[in-house]
PDB file of C-alpha atoms and ligand atoms in Angstrom:
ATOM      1  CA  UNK A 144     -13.743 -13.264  31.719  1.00 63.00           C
ATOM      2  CA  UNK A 145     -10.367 -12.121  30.277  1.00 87.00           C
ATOM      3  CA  UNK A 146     -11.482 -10.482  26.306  1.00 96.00           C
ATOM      4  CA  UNK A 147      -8.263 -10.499  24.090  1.00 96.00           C
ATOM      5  CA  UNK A 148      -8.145  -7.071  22.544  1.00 98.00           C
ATOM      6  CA  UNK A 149      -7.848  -5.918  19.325  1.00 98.00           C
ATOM      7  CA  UNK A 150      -6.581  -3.196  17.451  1.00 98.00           C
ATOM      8  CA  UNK A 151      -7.818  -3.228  13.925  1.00 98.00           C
ATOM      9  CA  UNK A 152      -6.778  -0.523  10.968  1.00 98.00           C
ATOM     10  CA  UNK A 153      -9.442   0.469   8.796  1.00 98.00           C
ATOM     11  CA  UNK A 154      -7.381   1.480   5.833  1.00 98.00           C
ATOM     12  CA  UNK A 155     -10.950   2.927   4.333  1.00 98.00           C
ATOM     13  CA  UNK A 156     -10.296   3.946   0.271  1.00 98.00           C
ATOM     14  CA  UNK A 157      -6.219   4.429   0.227  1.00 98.00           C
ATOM     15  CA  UNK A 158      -3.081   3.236  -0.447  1.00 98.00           C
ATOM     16  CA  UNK A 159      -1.614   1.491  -4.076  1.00 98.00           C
ATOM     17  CA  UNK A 160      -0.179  -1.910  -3.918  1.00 98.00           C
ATOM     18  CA  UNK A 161       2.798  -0.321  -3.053  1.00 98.00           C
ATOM     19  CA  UNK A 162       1.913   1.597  -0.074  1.00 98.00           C
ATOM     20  CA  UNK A 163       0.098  -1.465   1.405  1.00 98.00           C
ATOM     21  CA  UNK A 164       3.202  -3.521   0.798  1.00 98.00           C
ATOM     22  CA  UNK A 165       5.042  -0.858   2.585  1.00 98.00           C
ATOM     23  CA  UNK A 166       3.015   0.161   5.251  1.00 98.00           C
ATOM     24  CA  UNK A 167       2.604  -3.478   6.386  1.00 98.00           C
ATOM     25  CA  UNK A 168       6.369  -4.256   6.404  1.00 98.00           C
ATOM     26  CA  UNK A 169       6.598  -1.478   8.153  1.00 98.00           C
ATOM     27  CA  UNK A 170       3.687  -2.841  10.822  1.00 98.00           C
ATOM     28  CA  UNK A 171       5.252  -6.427  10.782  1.00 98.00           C
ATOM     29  CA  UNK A 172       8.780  -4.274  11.581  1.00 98.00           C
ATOM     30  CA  UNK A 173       7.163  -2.936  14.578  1.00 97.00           C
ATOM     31  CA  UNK A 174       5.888  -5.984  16.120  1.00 97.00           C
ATOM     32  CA  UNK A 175       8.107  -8.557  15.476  1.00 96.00           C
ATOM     33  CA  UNK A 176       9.770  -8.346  18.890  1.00 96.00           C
ATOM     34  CA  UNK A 177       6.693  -8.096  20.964  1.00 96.00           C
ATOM     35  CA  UNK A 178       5.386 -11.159  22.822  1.00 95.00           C
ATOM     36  CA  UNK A 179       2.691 -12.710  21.139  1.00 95.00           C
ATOM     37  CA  UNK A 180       0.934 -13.657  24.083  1.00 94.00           C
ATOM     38  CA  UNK A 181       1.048 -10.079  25.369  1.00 94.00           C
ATOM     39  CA  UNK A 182      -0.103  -8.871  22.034  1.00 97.00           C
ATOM     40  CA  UNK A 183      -3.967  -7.726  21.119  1.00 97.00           C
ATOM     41  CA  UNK A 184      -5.055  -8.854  18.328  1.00 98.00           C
ATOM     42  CA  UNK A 185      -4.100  -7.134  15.409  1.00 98.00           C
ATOM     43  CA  UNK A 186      -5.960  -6.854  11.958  1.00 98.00           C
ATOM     44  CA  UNK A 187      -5.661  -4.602   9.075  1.00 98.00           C
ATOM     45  CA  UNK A 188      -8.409  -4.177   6.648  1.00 98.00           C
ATOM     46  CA  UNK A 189      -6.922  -2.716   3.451  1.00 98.00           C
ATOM     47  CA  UNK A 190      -8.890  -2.328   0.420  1.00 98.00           C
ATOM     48  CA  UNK A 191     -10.044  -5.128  -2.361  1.00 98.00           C
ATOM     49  CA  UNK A 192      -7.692  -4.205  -4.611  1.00 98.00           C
ATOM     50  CA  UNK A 193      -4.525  -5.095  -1.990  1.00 98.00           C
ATOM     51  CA  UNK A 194      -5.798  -7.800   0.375  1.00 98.00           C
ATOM     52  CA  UNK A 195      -4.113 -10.747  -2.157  1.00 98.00           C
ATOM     53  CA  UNK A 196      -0.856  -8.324  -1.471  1.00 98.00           C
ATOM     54  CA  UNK A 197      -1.399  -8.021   1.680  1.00 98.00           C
ATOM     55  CA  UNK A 198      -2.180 -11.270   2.575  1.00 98.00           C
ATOM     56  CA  UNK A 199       1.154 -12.863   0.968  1.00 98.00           C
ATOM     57  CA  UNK A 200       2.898 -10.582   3.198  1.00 98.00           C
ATOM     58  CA  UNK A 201       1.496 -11.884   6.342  1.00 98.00           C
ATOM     59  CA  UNK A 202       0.849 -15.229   5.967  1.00 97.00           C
ATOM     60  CA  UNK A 203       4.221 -16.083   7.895  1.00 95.00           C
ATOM     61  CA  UNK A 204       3.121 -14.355  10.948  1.00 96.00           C
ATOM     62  CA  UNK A 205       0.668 -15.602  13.108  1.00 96.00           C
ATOM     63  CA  UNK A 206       0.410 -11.894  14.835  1.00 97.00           C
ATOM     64  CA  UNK A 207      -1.486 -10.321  11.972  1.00 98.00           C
ATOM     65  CA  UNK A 208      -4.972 -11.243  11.015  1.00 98.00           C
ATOM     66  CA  UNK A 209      -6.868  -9.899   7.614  1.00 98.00           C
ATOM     67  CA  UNK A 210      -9.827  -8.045   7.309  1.00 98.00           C
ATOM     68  CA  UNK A 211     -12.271  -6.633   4.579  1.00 98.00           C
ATOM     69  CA  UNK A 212     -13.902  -3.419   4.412  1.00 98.00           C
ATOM     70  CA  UNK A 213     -17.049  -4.511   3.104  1.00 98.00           C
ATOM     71  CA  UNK A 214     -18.631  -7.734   1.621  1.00 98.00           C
ATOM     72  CA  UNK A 215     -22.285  -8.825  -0.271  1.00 98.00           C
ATOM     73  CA  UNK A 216     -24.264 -11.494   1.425  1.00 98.00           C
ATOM     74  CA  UNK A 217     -25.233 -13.544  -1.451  1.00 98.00           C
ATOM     75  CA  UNK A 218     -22.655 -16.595  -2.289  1.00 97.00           C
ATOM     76  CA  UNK A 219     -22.732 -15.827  -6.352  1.00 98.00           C
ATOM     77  CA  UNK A 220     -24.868 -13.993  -8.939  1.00 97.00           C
ATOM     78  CA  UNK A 221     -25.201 -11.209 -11.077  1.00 98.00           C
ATOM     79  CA  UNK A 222     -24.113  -8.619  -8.712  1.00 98.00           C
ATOM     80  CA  UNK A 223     -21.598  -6.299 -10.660  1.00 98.00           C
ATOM     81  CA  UNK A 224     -18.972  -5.007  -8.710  1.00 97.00           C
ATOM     82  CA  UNK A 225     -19.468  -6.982  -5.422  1.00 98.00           C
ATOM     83  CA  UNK A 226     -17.652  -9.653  -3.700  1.00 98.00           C
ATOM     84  CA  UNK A 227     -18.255 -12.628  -1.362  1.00 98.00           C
ATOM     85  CA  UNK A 228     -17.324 -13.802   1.924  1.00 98.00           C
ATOM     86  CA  UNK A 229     -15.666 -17.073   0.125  1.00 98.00           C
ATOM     87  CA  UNK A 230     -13.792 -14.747  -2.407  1.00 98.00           C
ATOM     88  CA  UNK A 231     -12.711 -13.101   0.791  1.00 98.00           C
ATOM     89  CA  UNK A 232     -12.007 -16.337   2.865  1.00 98.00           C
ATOM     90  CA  UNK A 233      -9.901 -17.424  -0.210  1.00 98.00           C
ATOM     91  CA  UNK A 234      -7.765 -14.617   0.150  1.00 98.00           C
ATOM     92  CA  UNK A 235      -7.055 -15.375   3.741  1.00 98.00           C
ATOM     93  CA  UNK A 236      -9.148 -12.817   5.357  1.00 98.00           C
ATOM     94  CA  UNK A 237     -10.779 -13.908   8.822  1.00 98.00           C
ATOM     95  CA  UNK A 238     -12.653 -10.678   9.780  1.00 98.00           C
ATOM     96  CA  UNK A 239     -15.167  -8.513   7.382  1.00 98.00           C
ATOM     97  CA  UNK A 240     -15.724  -4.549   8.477  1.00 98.00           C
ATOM     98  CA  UNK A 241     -19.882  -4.274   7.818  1.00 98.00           C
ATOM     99  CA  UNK A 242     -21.839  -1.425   8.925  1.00 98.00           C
ATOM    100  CA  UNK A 243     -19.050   1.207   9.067  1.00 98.00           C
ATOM    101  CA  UNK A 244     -21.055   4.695   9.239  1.00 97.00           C
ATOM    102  CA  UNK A 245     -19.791   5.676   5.567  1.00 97.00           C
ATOM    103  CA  UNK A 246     -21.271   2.579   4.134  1.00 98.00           C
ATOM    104  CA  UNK A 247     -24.446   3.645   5.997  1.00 97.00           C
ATOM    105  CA  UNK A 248     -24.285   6.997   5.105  1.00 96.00           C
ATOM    106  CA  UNK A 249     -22.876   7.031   1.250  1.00 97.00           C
ATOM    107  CA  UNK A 250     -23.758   3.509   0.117  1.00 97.00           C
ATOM    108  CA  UNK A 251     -27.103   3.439   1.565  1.00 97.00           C
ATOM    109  CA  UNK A 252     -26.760  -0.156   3.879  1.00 97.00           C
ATOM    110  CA  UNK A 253     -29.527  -0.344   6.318  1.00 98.00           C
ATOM    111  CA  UNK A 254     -29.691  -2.766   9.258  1.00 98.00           C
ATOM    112  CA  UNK A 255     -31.304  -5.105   7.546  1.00 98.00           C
ATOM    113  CA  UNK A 256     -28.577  -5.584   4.584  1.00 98.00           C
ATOM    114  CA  UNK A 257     -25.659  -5.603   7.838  1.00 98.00           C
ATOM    115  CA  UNK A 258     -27.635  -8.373   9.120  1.00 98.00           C
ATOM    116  CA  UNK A 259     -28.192 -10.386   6.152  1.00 98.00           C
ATOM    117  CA  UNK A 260     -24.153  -9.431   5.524  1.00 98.00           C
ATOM    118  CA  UNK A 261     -23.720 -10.838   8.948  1.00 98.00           C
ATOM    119  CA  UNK A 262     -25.384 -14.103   8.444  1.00 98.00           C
ATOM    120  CA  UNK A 263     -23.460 -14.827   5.726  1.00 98.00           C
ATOM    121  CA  UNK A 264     -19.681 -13.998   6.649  1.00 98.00           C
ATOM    122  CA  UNK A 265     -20.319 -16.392  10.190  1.00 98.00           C
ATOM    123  CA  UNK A 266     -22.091 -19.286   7.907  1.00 98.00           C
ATOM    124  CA  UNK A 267     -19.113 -18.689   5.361  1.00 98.00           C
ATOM    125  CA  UNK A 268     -16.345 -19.245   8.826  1.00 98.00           C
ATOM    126  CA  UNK A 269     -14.876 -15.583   8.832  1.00 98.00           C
ATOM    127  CA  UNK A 270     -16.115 -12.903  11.722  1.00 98.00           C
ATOM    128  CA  UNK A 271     -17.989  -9.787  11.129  1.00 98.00           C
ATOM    129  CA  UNK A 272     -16.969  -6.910  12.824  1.00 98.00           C
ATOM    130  CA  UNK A 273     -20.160  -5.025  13.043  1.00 98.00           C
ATOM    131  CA  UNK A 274     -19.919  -0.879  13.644  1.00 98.00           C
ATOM    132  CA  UNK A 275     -22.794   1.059  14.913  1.00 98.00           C
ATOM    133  CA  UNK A 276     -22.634   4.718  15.885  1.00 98.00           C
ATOM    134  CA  UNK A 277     -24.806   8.093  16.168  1.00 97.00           C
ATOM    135  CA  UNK A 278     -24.469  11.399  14.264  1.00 96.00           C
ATOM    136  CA  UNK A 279     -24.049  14.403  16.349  1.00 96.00           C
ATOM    137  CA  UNK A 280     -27.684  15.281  16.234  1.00 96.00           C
ATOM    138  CA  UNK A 281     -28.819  11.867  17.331  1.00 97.00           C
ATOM    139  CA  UNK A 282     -26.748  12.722  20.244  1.00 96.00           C
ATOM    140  CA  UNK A 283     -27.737  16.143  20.824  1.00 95.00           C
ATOM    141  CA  UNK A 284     -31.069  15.073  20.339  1.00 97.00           C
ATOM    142  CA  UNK A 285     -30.864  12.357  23.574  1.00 97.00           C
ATOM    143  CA  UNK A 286     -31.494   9.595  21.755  1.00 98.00           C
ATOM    144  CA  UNK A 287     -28.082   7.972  21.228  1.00 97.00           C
ATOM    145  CA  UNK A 288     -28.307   4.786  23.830  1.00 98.00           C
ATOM    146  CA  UNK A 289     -32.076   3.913  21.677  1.00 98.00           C
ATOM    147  CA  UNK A 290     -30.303   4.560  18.409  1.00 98.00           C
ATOM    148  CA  UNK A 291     -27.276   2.187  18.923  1.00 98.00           C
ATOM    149  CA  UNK A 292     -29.394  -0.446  20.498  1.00 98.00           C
ATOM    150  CA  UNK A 293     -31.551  -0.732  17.284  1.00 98.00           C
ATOM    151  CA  UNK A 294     -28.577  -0.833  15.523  1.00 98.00           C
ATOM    152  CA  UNK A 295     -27.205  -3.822  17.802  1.00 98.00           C
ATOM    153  CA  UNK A 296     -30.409  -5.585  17.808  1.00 98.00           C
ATOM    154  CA  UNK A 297     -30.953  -5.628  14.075  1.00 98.00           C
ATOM    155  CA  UNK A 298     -27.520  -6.643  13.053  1.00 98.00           C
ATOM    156  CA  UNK A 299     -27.402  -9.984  15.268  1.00 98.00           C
ATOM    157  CA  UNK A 300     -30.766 -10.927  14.771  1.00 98.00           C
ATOM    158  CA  UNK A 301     -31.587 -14.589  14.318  1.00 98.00           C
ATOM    159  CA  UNK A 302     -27.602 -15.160  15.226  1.00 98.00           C
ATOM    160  CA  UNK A 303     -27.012 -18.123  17.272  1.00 98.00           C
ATOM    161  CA  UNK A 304     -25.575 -17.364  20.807  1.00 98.00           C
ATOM    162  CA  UNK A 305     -22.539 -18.742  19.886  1.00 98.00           C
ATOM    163  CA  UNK A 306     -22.101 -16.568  16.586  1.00 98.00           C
ATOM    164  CA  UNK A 307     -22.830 -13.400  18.901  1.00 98.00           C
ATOM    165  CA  UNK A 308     -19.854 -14.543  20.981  1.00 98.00           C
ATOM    166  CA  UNK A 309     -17.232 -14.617  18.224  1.00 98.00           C
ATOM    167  CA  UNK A 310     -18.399 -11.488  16.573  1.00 98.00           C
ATOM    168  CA  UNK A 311     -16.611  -8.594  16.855  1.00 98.00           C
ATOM    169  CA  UNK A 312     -18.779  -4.580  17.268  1.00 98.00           C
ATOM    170  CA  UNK A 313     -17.360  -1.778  16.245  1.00 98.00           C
ATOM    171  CA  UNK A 314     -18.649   1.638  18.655  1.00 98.00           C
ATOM    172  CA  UNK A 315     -17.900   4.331  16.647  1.00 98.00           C
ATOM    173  CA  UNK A 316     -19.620   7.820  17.042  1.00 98.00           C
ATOM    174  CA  UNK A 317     -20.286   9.168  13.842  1.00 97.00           C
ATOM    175  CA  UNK A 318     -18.905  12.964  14.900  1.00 96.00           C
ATOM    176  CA  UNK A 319     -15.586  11.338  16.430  1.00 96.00           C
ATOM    177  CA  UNK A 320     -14.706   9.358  12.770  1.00 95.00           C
ATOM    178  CA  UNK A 321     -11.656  11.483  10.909  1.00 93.00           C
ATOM    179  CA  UNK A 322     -12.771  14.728  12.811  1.00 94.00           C
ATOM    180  CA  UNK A 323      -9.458  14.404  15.214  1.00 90.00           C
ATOM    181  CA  UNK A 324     -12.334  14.814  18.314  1.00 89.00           C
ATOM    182  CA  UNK A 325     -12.310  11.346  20.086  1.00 89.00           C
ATOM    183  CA  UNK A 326     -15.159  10.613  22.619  1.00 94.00           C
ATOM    184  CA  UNK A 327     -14.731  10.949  26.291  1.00 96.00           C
ATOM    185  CA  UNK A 328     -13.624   7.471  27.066  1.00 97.00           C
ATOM    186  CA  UNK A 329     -15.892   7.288  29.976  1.00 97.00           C
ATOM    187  CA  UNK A 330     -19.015   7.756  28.180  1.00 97.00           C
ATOM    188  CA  UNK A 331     -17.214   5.675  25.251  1.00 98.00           C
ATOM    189  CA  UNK A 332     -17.442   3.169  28.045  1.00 98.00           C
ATOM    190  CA  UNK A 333     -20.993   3.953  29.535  1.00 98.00           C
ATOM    191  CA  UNK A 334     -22.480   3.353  25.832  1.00 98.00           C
ATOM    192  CA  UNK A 335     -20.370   0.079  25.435  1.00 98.00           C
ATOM    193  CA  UNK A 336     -21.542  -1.537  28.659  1.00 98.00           C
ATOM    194  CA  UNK A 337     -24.887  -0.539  27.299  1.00 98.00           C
ATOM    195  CA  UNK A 338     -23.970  -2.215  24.189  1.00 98.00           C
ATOM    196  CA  UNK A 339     -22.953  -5.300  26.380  1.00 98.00           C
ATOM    197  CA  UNK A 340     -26.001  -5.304  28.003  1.00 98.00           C
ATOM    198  CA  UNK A 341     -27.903  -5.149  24.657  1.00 98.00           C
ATOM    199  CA  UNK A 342     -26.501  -8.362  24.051  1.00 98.00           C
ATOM    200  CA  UNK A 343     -27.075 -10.216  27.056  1.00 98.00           C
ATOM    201  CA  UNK A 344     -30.893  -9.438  26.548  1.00 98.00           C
ATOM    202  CA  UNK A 345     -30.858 -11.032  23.633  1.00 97.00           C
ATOM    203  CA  UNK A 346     -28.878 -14.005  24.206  1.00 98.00           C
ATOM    204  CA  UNK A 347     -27.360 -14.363  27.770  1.00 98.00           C
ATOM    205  CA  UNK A 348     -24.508 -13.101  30.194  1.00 97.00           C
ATOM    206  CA  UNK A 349     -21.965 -15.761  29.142  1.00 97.00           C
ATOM    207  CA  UNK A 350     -22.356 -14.774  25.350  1.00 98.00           C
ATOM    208  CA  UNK A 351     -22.127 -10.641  26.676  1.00 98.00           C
ATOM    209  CA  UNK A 352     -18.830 -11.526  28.544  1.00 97.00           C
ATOM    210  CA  UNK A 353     -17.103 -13.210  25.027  1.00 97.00           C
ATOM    211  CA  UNK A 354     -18.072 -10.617  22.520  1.00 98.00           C
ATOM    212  CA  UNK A 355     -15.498  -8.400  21.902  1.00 98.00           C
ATOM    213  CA  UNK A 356     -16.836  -4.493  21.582  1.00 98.00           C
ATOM    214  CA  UNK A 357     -13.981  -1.744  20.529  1.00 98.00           C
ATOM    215  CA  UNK A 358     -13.898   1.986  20.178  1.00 98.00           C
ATOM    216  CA  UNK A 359     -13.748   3.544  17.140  1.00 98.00           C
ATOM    217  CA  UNK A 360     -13.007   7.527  16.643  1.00 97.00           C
ATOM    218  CA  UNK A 361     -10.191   9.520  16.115  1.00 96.00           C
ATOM    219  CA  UNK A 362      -7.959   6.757  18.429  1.00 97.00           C
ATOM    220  CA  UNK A 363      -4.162   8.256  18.723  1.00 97.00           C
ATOM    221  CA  UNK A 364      -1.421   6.780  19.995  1.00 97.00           C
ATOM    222  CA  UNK A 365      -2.457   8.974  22.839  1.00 97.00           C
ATOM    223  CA  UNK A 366      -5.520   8.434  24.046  1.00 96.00           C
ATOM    224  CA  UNK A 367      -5.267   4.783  23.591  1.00 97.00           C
ATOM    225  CA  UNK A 368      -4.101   3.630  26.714  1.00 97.00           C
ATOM    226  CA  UNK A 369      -6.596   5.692  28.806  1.00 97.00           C
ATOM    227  CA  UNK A 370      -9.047   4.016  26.370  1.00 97.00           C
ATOM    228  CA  UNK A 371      -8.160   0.147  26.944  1.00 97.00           C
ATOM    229  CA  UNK A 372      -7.960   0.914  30.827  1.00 97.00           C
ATOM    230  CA  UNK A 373     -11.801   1.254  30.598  1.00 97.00           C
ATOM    231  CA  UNK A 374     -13.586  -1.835  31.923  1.00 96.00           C
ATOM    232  CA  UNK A 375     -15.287  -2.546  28.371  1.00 97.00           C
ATOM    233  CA  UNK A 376     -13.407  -1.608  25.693  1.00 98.00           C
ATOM    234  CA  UNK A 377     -12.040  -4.255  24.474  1.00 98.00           C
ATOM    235  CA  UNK A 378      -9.939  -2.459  21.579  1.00 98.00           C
ATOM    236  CA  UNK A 379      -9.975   0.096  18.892  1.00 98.00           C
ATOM    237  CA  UNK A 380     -10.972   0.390  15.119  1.00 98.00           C
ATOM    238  CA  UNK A 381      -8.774   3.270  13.666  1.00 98.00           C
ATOM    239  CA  UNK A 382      -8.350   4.921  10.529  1.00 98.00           C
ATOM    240  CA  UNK A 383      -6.461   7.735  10.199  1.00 97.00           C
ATOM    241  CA  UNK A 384      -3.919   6.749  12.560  1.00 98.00           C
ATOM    242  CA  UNK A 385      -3.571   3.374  10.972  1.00 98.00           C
ATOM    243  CA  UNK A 386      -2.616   4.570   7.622  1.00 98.00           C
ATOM    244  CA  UNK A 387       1.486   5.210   9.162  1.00 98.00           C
ATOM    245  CA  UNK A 388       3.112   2.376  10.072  1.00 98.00           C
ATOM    246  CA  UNK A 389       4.922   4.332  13.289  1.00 98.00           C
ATOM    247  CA  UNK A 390       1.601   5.319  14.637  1.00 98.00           C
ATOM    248  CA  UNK A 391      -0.152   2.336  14.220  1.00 98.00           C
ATOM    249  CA  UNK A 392       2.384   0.510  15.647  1.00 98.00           C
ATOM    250  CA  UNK A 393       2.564   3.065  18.891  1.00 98.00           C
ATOM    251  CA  UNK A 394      -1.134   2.464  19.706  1.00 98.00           C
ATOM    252  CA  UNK A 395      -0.150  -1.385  19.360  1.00 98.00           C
ATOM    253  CA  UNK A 396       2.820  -0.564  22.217  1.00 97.00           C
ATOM    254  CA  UNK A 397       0.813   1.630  24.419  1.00 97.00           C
ATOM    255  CA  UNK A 398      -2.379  -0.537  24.614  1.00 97.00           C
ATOM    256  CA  UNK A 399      -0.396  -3.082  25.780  1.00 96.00           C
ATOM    257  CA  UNK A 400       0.663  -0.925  28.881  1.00 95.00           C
ATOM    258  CA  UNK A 401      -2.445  -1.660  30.192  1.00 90.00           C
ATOM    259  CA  UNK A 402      -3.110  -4.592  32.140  1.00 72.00           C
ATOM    260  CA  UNK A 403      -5.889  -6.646  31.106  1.00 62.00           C
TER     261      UNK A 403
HETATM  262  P1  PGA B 150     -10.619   7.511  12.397  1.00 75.38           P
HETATM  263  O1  PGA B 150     -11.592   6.424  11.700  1.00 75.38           O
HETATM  264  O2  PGA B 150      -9.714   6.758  13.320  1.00 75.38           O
HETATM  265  O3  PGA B 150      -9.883   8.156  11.249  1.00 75.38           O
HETATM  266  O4  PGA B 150     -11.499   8.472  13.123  1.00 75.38           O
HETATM  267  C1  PGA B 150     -12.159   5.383  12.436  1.00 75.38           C
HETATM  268  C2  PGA B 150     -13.069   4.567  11.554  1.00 75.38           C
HETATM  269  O5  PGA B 150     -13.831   5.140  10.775  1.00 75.38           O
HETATM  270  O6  PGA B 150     -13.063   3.315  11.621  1.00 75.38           O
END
């Protein structure tokens, strides 16, 4: 089973319009003479405030896709300050972030609101791109692979098979995000196949081979490439290094050094 990659940008709480507009010019610069079919998938995730920007700027090329950072689960209400997957499908986004570790950590979002979150953005027709990750004392502490797998299960519970397939998870260590310290890309691999297997428990090995699982972490433009030769990575979720265009685009390049 052949998993087109991805490499995503998590633009987290930064840029004005302006920046946006420039920094994905300067993205859609960068790619426009690669070969589509050689290409991962690439999405960008900038914040509320520029996706309608954003999302005039791309909608010519078929080699970007748009992403939210965050989204509520219900469809309308009296929920100040929150937005919904169909104000997000409206602006042309196809993927929603949910679950990133700050959202966990400042916002409060347990697994059960990431699920709910889930539920909705697949019944709405976009993807959820679900992160999970443990703090440095979970993994000090031994109990990383138990941690993550709650994570996993609780997030795609009561998904159909075929919604676990076209989701998209997010493995990002909580002590690797912004700290310029990216994990070992073999054990980033170890706890991905466990991820994978995670899966295929709860639905079954066909599902486990579609699913797409990335890295997230401090990913440079070099440590990509040893990244993406690692049987189950199947791409990257980067922040800092998504924020310049010329880096951005470089992990775009090298990933696609490796053979998939
Ligand atoms: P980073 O962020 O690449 O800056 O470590 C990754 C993320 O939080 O998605």
């Amino acid at each position: 089973m052949t998993r087109r990659p991805i490499m995503a940008g998590n633009w987290k709480m930064n840029n004005l319009m302006n920046d946006s507009a420039s920094l994905t010019l300067g993205i859609l610069d960068g790619i426009k003479d690669l070969n589509e079919s050689q290409m991962p998938e690439v999405i960008i995730a900038p914040t509320f405030t520029s996706l309608a920007l954003v999302s005039r700027l791309i909608k010519d090329s078929s080699k970007i896709a748009l992403a939210a950072q965050n989204c509520h689960w219900e469809n309308s209400g009296a929920y100040t300050g929150e937005v919904t997957v169909g104000m997000l499908k409206d602006l042309g986004c196809k993927y929603i972030i949910i679950g990133h570790s700050e959202r966990r950590q400042y916002f409060s979002e347990t697994d059960e609101m990431i699920n709910k979150k889930a539920k909705s953005i697949l019944a709405g027709g976009l993807l959820p791109i679900i992160c999970c990750g443990e703090t440095l004392e979970q993994r000090e502490s031994g109990v990383t692979d138990e941690h993550i797998a709650s994570q996993i299960r609780a997030a795609l519970s009561g998904l159909s098979n075929e919604e676990i397939a076209k989701s998209v998870i997010a493995y990002e260590p909580i002590w690797a995000i912004g700290t310029g310290k990216t994990c070992d890309s073999a054990e980033a691999n170890r706890v991905i196949a466990m991820i994978r297997n995670v899966v295929k428990e709860i639905s079954d090995s066909s599902t486990a081979d579609s699913i797409r699982i990335l890295y997230g972490g401090s990913v440079k433009p070099a440590t990509i490439e040893e990244q993406m030769s690692m049987s189950d990575i199947d791409g990257a979720l980067i922040g800092g290094a998504s924020l310049k265009a010329d880096s951005f685009n470089e992990i775009i390049t090298n990933s696609m050094k490796v053979a998939v």
